mmCIF file of C-alpha atoms in Angstrom:
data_model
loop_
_atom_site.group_PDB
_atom_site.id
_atom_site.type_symbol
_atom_site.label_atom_id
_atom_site.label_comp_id
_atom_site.label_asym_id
_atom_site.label_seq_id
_atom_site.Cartn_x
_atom_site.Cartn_y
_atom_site.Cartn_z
ATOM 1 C CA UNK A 1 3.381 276.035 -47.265
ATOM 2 C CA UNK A 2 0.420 274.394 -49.018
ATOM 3 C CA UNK A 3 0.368 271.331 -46.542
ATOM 4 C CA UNK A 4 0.611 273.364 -43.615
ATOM 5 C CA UNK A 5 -2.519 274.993 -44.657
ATOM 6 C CA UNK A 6 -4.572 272.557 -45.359
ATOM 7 C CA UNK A 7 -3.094 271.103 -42.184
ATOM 8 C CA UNK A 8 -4.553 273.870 -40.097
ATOM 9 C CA UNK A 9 -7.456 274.024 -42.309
ATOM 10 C CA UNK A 10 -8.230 270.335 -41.329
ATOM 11 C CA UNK A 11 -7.858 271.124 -37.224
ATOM 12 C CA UNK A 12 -9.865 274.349 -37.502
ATOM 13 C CA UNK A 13 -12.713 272.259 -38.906
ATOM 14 C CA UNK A 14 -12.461 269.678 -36.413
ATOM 15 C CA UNK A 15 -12.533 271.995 -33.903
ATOM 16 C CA UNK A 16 -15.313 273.812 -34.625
ATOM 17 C CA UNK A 17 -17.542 270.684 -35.427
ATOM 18 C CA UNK A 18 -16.144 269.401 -32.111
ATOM 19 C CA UNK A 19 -17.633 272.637 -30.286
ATOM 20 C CA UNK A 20 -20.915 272.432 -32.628
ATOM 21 C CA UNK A 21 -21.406 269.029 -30.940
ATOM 22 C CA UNK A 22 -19.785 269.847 -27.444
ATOM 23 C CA UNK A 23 -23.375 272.438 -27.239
ATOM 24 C CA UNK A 24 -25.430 270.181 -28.958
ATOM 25 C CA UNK A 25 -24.996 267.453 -26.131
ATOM 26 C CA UNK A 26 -25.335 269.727 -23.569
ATOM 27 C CA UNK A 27 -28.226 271.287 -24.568
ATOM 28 C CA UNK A 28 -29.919 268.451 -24.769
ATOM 29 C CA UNK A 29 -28.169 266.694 -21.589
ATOM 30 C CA UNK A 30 -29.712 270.120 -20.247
ATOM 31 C CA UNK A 31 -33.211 270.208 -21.198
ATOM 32 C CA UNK A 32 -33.380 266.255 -20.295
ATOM 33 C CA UNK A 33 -32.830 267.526 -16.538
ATOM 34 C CA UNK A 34 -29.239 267.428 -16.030
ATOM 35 C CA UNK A 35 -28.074 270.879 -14.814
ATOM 36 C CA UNK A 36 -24.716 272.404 -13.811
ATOM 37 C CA UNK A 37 -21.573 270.242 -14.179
ATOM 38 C CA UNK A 38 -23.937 267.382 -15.127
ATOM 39 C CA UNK A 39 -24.654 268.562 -18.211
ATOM 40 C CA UNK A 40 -21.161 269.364 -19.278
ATOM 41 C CA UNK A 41 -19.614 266.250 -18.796
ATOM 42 C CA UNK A 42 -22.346 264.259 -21.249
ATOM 43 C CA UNK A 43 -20.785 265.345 -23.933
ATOM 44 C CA UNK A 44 -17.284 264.150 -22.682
ATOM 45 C CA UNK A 45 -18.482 261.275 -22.058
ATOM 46 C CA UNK A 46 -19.781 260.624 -25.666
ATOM 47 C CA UNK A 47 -16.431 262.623 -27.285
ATOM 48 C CA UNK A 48 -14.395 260.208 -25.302
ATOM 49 C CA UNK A 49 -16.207 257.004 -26.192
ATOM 50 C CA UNK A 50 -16.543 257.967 -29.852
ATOM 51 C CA UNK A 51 -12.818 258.288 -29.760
ATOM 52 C CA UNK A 52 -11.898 255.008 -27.768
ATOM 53 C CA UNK A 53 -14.116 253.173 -30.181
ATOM 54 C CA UNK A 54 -12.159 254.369 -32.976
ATOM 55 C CA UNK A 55 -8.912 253.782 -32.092
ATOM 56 C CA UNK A 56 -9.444 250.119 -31.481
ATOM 57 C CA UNK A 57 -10.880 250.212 -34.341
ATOM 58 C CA UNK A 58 -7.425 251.418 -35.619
ATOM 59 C CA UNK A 59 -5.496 248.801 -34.167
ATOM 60 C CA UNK A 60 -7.801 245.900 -34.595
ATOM 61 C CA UNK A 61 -10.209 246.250 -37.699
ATOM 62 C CA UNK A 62 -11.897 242.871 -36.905
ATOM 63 C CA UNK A 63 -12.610 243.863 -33.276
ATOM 64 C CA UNK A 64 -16.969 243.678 -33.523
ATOM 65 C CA UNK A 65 -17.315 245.379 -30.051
ATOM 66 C CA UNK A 66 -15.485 248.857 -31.304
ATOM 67 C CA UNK A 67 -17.486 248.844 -34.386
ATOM 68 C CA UNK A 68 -20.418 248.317 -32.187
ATOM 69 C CA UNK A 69 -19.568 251.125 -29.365
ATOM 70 C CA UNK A 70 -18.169 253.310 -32.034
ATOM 71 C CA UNK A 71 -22.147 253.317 -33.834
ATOM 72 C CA UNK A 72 -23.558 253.811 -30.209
ATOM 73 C CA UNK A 73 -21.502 256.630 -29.572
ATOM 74 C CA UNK A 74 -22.015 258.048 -32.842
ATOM 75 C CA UNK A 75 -26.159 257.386 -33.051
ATOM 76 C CA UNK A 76 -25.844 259.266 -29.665
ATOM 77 C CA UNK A 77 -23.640 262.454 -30.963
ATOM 78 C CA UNK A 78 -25.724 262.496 -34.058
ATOM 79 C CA UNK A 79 -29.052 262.346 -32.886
ATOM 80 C CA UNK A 80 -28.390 265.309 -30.129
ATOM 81 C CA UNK A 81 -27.142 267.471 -32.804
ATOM 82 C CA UNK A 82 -30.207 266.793 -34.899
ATOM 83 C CA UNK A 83 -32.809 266.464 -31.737
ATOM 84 C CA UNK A 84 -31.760 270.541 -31.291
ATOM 85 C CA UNK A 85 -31.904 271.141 -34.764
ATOM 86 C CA UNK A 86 -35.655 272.280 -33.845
ATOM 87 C CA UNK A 87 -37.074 268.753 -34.419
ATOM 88 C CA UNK A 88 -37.476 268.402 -30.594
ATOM 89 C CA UNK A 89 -39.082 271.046 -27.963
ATOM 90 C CA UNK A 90 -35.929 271.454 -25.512
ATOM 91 C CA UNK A 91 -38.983 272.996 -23.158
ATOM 92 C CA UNK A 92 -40.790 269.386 -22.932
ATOM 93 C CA UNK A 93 -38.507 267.054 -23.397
ATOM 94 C CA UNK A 94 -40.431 263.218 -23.574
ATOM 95 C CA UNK A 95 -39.893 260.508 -20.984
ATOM 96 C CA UNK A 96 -38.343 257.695 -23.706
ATOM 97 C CA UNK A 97 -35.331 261.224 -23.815
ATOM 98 C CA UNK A 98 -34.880 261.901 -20.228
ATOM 99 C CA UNK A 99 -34.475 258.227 -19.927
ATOM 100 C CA UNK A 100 -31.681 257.538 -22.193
ATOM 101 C CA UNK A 101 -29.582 260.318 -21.224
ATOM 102 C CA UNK A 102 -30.469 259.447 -17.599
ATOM 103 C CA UNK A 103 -28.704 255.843 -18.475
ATOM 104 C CA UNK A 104 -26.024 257.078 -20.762
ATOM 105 C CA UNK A 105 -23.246 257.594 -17.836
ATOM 106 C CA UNK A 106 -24.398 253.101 -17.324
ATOM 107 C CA UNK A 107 -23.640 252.655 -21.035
ATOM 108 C CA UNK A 108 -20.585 254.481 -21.746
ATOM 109 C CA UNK A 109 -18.780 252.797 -18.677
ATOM 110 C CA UNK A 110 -19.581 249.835 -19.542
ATOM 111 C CA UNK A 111 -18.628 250.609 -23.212
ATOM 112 C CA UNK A 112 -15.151 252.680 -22.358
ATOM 113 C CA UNK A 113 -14.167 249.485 -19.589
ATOM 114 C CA UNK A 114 -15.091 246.753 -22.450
ATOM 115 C CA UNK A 115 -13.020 248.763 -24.836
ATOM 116 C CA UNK A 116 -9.836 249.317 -22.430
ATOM 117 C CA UNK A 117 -9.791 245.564 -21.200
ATOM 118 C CA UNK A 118 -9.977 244.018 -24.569
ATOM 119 C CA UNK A 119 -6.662 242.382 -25.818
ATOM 120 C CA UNK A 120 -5.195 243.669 -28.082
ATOM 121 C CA UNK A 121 -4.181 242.066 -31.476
ATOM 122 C CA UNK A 122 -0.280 240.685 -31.429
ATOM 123 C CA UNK A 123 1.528 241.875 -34.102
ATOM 124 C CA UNK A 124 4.652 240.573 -35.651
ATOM 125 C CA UNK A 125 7.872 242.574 -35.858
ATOM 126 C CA UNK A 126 8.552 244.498 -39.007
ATOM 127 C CA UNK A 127 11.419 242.198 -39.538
ATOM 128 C CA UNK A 128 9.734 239.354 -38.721
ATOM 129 C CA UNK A 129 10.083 238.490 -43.259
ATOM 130 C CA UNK A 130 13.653 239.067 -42.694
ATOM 131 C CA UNK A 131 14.454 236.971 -40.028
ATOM 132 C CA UNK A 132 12.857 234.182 -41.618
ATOM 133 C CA UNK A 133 15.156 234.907 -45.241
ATOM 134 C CA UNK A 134 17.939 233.746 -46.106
ATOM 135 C CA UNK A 135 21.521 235.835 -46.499
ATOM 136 C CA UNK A 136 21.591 236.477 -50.431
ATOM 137 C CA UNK A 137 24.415 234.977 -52.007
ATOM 138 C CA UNK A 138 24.926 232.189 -48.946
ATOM 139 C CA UNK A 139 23.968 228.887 -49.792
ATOM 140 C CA UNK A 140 24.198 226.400 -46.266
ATOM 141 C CA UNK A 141 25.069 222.860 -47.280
ATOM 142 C CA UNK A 142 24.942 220.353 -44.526
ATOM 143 C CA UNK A 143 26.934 217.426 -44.203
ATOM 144 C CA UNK A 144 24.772 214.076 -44.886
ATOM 145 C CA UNK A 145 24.877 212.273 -41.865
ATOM 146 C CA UNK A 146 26.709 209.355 -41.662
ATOM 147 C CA UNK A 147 25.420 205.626 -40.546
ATOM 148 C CA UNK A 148 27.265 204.523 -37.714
ATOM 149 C CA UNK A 149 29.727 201.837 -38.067
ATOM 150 C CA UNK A 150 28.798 198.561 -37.214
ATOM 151 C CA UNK A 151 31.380 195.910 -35.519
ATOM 152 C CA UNK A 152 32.205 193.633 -38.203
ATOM 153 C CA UNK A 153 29.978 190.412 -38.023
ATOM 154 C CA UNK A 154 31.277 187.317 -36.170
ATOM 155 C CA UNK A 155 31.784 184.105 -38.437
ATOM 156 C CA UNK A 156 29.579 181.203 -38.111
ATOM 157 C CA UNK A 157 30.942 178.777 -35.479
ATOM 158 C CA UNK A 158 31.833 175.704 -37.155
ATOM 159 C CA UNK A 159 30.762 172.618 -35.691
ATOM 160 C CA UNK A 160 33.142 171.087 -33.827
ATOM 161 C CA UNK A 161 34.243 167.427 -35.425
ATOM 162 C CA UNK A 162 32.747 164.797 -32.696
ATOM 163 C CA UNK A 163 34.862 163.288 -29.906
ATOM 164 C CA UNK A 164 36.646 160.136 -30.801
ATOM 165 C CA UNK A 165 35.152 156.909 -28.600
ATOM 166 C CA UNK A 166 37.729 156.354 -26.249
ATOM 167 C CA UNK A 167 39.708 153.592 -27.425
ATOM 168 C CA UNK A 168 39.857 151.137 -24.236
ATOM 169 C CA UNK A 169 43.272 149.854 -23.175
ATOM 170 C CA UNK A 170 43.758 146.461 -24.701
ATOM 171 C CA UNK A 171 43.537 143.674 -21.642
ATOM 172 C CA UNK A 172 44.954 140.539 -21.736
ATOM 173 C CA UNK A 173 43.160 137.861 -21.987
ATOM 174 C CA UNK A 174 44.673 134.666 -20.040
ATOM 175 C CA UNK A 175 43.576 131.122 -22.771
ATOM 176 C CA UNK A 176 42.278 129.198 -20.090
ATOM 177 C CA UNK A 177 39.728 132.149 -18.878
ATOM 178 C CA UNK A 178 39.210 132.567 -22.633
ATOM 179 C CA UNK A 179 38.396 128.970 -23.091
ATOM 180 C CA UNK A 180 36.009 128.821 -19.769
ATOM 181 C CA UNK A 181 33.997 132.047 -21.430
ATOM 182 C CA UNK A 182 33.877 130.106 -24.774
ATOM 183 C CA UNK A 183 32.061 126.986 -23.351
ATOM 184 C CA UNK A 184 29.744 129.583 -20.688
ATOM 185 C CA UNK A 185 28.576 131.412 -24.116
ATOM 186 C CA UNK A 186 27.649 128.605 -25.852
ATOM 187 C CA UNK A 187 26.063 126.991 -23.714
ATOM 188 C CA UNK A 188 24.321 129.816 -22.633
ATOM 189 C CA UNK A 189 23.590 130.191 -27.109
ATOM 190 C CA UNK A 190 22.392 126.522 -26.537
ATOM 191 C CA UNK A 191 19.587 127.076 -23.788
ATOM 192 C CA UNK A 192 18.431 130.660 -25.169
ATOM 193 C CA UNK A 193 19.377 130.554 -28.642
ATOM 194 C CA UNK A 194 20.762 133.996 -28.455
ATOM 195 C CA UNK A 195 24.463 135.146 -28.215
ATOM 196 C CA UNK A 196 25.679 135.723 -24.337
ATOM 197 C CA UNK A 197 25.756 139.532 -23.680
ATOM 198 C CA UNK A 198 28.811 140.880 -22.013
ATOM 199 C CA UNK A 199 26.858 141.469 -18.275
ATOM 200 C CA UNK A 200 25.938 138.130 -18.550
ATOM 201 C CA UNK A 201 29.270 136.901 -19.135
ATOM 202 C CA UNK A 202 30.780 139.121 -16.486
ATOM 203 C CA UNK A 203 28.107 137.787 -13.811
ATOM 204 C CA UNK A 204 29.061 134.655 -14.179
ATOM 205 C CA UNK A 205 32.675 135.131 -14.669
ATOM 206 C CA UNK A 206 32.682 136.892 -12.359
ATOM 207 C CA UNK A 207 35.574 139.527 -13.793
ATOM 208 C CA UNK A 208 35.954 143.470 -13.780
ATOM 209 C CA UNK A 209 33.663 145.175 -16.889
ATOM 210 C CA UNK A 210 37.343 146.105 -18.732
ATOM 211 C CA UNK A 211 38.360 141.963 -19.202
ATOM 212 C CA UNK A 212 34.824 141.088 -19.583
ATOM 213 C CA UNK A 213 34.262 143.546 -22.680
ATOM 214 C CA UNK A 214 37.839 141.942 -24.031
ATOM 215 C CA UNK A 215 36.521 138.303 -24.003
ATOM 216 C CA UNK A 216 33.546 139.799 -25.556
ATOM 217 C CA UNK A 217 35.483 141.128 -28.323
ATOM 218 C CA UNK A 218 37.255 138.198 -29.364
ATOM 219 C CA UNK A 219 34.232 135.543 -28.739
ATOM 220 C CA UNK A 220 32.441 137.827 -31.732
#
């Protein structure tokens, strides 16, 4: 029962310091020159900017251009309720007035348009934390990965053994020719001094390379 009292206690004031101001503005919206409908809507225009100013103020405390529109739109609700306090003679109103409630309607669109075209801060999900916990109680273990199996390395080639020298067929050798080749080769080791070679035996011989390489062999 007590909080719904001091609930309505709470909109009662707020509406009467609402209607306190409501007047205020147009008095003074009034006496600046702006008759009829004119005047009336000033002060919805202030209300209204005063309150869009606040709540992006609400959802973005950082945000410098609602703190800044929010003081405009107060310095204007505040000084019209003190300007017809009986500080200022609402019968001769100054120029510097008539001029800044003749630009106000300027100002407050550009302030309200500002205000509604802002973004707007992103916020994370309540359960943004939770997402990003673990499960108690569940510990996640993960299998350690596993190098991958490499074929098994191939053995150094051995070096082959070398190729045996062909082993030429034996030839026979007929004595005579044998004896003929022995006289050609020394003779030919008493003009140069040096052993006959087998090409040179086998030119003048006159014999296939196979029977000249056999004479060779046994003349050494």
């Amino acid at each position: 029962m007590s909080r719904t009292l001091r609930l309505d206690a709470v909109l009662i004031q707020a509406v009467i310091a609402g209607a306190l101001s409501f007047a205020h503005l147009h008095d003074l919206a009034a006496a600046a020159g702006q008759d009829g409908w004119k005047a009336w809507a000033y002060p919805v225009s202030v209300d209204l900017l005063l309150v869009a100013a606040w709540r992006r103020m609400r959802a973005d405390e950082e945000n410098r251009d609602a703190w800044l529109w929010f003081a405009i739109a107060l310095i204007a609700s505040l000084g019209a309720n003190i300007a017809t306090a009986g500080l200022l003679d609402l019968n001769n109103v100054p120029p510097w007035l008539r001029i800044l409630v003749a630009g106000w309607p300027a100002l407050a669109f550009l302030g309200g348009t500002l205000l509604a075209h802002s973004p707007a801060p992103l916020q994370e999900p309540e359960n943004a934390d939770k997402l990003h916990e673990p499960a108690p109680g569940v510990t996640v273990e993960r299998a350690p990965k596993l190098a991958p199996e490499l074929p098994p390395a191939e053995p150094d080639p051995q070096p082959s053994p070398p190729a045996p020298a062909p082993i030429a067929p034996a030839v026979p050798v007929p004595p005579a020719l044998l004896d003929h080749a022995r006289k050609i080769a020394d003779a030919h080791h008493a003009q140069t001094g040096a052993p006959i070679d087998t090409a040179t035996l086998r030119s003048r011989l006159g014999i296939p390379p196979a029977l000249a390489d056999a004479i060779a062999t046994q003349l050494t």
